[in-house]
Coordinates of N, CA and C in Angstrom, one line a residue:
M1 N 92.1 105.8 103.3 CA 93.1 105.0 102.4 C 94.3 105.9 102.2
A2 N 95.5 105.3 102.1 CA 96.8 105.9 102.1 C 96.9 106.8 100.8
V3 N 97.8 107.6 100.8 CA 98.1 108.4 99.6 C 98.9 107.3 98.6
L4 N 98.6 107.4 97.3 CA 99.3 106.5 96.3 C 100.3 107.4 95.6
H5 N 101.7 106.8 95.6 CA 102.6 107.5 95.1 C 102.8 107.1 93.6
L6 N 102.5 107.8 92.6 CA 102.5 107.4 91.2 C 103.8 107.8 90.6
S7 N 104.0 107.0 89.5 CA 105.1 107.3 88.4 C 104.5 107.4 87.1
A8 N 105.4 107.6 86.1 CA 104.8 107.7 84.8 C 104.3 106.3 84.4
E9 N 104.7 105.2 84.9 CA 104.4 103.9 84.6 C 102.9 103.6 85.0
N10 N 102.4 104.0 86.2 CA 101.2 103.7 86.8 C 100.3 104.8 86.7
F11 N 100.5 105.9 86.2 CA 99.8 107.2 86.2 C 98.4 106.8 85.3
K12 N 98.7 106.3 84.2 CA 97.6 105.9 83.2 C 96.4 105.2 84.1
Q13 N 96.9 104.0 84.5 CA 95.9 103.1 85.2 C 95.4 103.6 86.4
E14 N 96.1 104.4 87.3 CA 95.4 104.9 88.5 C 94.8 106.2 88.4
V15 N 95.0 107.0 87.4 CA 94.3 108.3 87.2 C 93.5 108.3 85.9
L16 N 94.0 108.1 84.8 CA 93.3 108.3 83.6 C 92.3 107.2 83.3
E17 N 92.5 106.0 83.9 CA 91.5 104.9 83.7 C 90.6 104.9 85.0
A18 N 90.7 105.6 86.0 CA 90.0 105.7 87.3 C 88.6 106.1 86.9
K19 N 87.6 105.5 87.7 CA 86.3 105.9 87.6 C 86.0 106.9 88.7
G20 N 85.4 108.0 88.7 CA 85.2 108.9 89.8 C 86.3 110.0 89.9
K21 N 86.6 110.6 91.1 CA 87.5 111.5 91.3 C 88.8 111.2 91.9
V22 N 89.8 111.8 91.3 CA 91.1 111.6 91.7 C 91.8 112.9 92.0
L23 N 92.4 113.1 93.1 CA 93.3 114.4 93.4 C 94.7 114.0 93.1
V24 N 95.2 114.7 92.5 CA 96.7 114.4 92.2 C 97.5 115.7 92.7
D25 N 98.6 115.4 93.6 CA 99.4 116.5 94.2 C 100.8 116.3 93.5
F26 N 101.0 117.3 92.7 CA 102.3 117.3 92.0 C 103.2 118.1 92.9
F27 N 104.3 117.4 93.3 CA 105.2 117.9 94.3 C 106.6 117.7 94.0
A28 N 107.5 118.2 94.9 CA 108.9 118.1 94.8 C 109.5 117.9 96.1
T29 N 110.4 117.0 96.3 CA 110.9 116.7 97.7 C 111.7 118.0 98.2
W30 N 112.2 118.9 97.5 CA 113.0 120.0 97.9 C 112.1 121.1 98.2
C31 N 110.8 121.0 98.0 CA 109.9 122.3 98.0 C 109.4 122.3 99.4
G32 N 109.7 123.6 100.1 CA 109.1 123.8 101.3 C 107.6 123.7 101.5
P33 N 107.0 124.6 100.6 CA 105.4 124.5 100.6 C 104.9 123.2 100.3
C34 N 105.5 122.2 99.5 CA 105.0 121.0 99.4 C 105.0 120.2 100.7
R35 N 106.1 120.4 101.4 CA 106.3 119.8 102.7 C 105.2 120.3 103.6
M36 N 104.8 121.5 103.6 CA 103.7 122.1 104.4 C 102.4 121.5 104.2
M37 N 102.1 121.2 102.8 CA 100.9 120.6 102.3 C 100.8 119.1 102.5
S38 N 102.0 118.5 102.7 CA 101.9 117.0 102.8 C 100.9 116.4 103.8
P39 N 101.0 116.9 105.0 CA 100.0 116.6 106.2 C 98.5 116.7 105.7
I40 N 98.3 117.8 105.0 CA 96.8 117.9 104.6 C 96.6 116.9 103.6
V41 N 97.4 116.6 102.6 CA 97.1 115.6 101.5 C 96.9 114.3 102.3
D42 N 97.7 114.0 103.3 CA 97.6 112.8 104.0 C 96.2 112.7 104.8
Q43 N 95.8 113.7 105.2 CA 94.6 113.8 106.1 C 93.3 113.5 104.9
L44 N 93.4 114.3 103.8 CA 92.4 114.0 102.8 C 92.2 112.6 102.3
A45 N 93.4 111.9 102.1 CA 93.5 110.5 101.8 C 92.7 109.7 102.7
D46 N 93.0 110.1 104.0 CA 92.4 109.2 105.1 C 90.8 109.5 105.2
E47 N 90.4 110.6 104.9 CA 89.0 111.2 105.2 C 88.1 110.9 104.1
L48 N 88.5 111.1 102.9 CA 87.7 110.9 101.7 C 87.6 109.6 101.1
A49 N 86.5 108.8 101.4 CA 86.4 107.5 100.9 C 86.0 107.5 99.4
D50 N 85.5 108.7 98.9 CA 85.0 108.5 97.5 C 86.1 109.2 96.5
V51 N 87.3 109.7 97.0 CA 88.2 110.3 96.2 C 89.5 109.7 96.3
K52 N 90.2 109.1 95.4 CA 91.5 108.5 95.3 C 92.5 109.7 95.4
V53 N 93.4 109.8 96.3 CA 94.4 110.8 96.5 C 95.7 110.3 96.2
C54 N 96.5 111.0 95.3 CA 97.7 110.6 94.7 C 98.8 111.7 94.8
K55 N 100.0 111.3 94.8 CA 101.1 112.3 94.5 C 102.0 111.9 93.5
V56 N 102.6 112.9 92.7 CA 103.5 112.7 91.7 C 104.7 113.6 92.0
D57 N 105.9 112.9 92.2 CA 107.2 113.8 92.3 C 107.7 114.2 90.9
I58 N 107.6 115.6 90.7 CA 107.9 116.2 89.4 C 109.2 115.9 89.0
D59 N 110.2 115.5 90.0 CA 111.6 115.2 89.5 C 111.7 113.9 89.0
Q60 N 110.7 113.0 89.4 CA 110.7 111.6 89.0 C 109.9 111.4 87.8
A61 N 109.1 112.4 87.6 CA 108.0 112.2 86.4 C 107.9 113.5 85.8
E62 N 109.0 114.0 85.1 CA 109.1 115.3 84.5 C 108.1 115.4 83.3
A63 N 108.0 114.4 82.6 CA 107.1 114.3 81.4 C 105.6 114.6 81.8
L64 N 105.2 114.0 82.9 CA 103.9 114.1 83.4 C 103.6 115.6 83.9
A65 N 104.6 116.1 84.6 CA 104.5 117.5 85.0 C 104.3 118.5 83.8
T66 N 105.1 118.2 82.8 CA 105.1 118.9 81.7 C 103.7 118.9 80.9
E67 N 103.4 117.6 80.8 CA 102.1 117.3 80.1 C 100.9 118.0 80.7
Y68 N 100.8 118.1 81.9 CA 99.7 118.8 82.7 C 100.0 120.3 83.1
G69 N 101.1 120.8 82.5 CA 101.3 122.2 82.8 C 101.8 122.7 84.1
V70 N 102.3 121.7 84.8 CA 102.8 122.1 86.1 C 104.0 123.0 86.1
E71 N 103.9 124.2 86.5 CA 105.1 125.1 86.5 C 105.4 125.6 87.9
V72 N 104.6 125.3 88.9 CA 104.7 125.7 90.2 C 104.3 124.5 91.1
V73 N 105.1 124.2 92.0 CA 104.8 123.2 93.2 C 104.5 123.8 94.5
P74 N 103.5 123.2 95.2 CA 102.7 122.1 94.8 C 101.6 122.7 93.9
T75 N 101.2 121.8 93.0 CA 100.0 121.8 92.1 C 99.1 120.7 92.3
F76 N 97.8 121.1 92.5 CA 96.8 120.1 92.8 C 95.9 120.0 91.5
I77 N 95.6 118.9 91.0 CA 94.8 118.7 89.7 C 93.7 117.7 90.2
V78 N 92.5 118.0 89.8 CA 91.4 117.1 90.0 C 91.0 116.5 88.7
F79 N 91.1 115.1 88.8 CA 90.6 114.3 87.6 C 89.2 113.8 87.9
E80 N 88.4 113.8 86.9 CA 87.1 113.1 87.0 C 87.0 112.2 85.8
N81 N 86.9 110.9 86.2 CA 86.6 109.8 85.1 C 87.9 110.1 83.9
G82 N 89.0 110.3 84.5 CA 90.2 110.4 83.6 C 90.4 111.7 83.0
E83 N 89.6 112.8 83.2 CA 89.8 114.0 82.7 C 90.2 115.0 83.6
A84 N 91.1 115.8 83.4 CA 91.6 117.0 84.2 C 90.5 118.0 84.3
V85 N 89.8 118.3 85.5 CA 88.7 119.3 85.5 C 89.0 120.5 86.2
K86 N 89.8 120.5 87.4 CA 90.3 121.6 88.1 C 91.7 121.5 88.4
S87 N 92.1 122.7 88.5 CA 93.7 122.9 89.1 C 94.0 124.1 89.9
V88 N 94.8 123.9 90.9 CA 95.2 125.1 91.7 C 96.6 124.8 92.1
S89 N 97.4 126.0 92.4 CA 98.7 125.8 92.7 C 99.1 126.5 94.0
G90 N 100.0 126.1 94.8 CA 100.5 126.8 95.9 C 99.9 126.3 97.2
V91 N 100.3 126.9 98.4 CA 99.8 126.7 99.6 C 98.4 127.0 99.8
M92 N 97.6 126.2 100.4 CA 96.1 126.6 100.6 C 95.7 125.8 101.8
P93 N 94.5 126.4 102.4 CA 93.9 125.6 103.5 C 93.2 124.4 103.0
K94 N 93.0 123.5 103.8 CA 92.3 122.3 103.4 C 90.8 122.5 102.8
P95 N 90.0 123.5 103.4 CA 88.7 123.8 102.8 C 88.9 124.2 101.3
V96 N 89.8 124.7 100.9 CA 90.0 125.2 99.5 C 90.0 123.8 98.6
I97 N 90.9 122.9 99.1 CA 90.9 121.7 98.3 C 89.8 120.9 98.3
L98 N 89.0 120.9 99.6 CA 87.7 120.3 99.6 C 86.9 120.9 98.7
D99 N 86.7 122.1 98.4 CA 85.8 122.8 97.6 C 86.1 122.4 96.1
M100 N 87.3 122.2 95.8 CA 87.7 121.7 94.4 C 87.1 120.5 94.1
L101 N 86.9 119.6 95.1 CA 86.4 118.3 94.9 C 84.9 118.1 94.8
K102 N 84.2 119.2 95.0 CA 82.7 119.2 95.0 C 82.3 119.1 93.6

């Protein structure tokens, strides 16, 4: 499944009301490390049938970034049944993100 690009308007429906796991990549278009992680996020979206993979542009959804304490991009937050359960920031290898989703 393709990565879903979220806004403040659809975040509640797509993440907080979702059943199961959702990986949210908080990123910025000007962020070099975010661009480095983007292909990995795309791969995860294609490979993980049981996890919804989403991206939130912090410049377009500043209130969401603030609400979830995003101070560094990229920041990855795993939501499970609408609750934020794990978070990690920075560039990391794909296996680290996969471990977060276990």
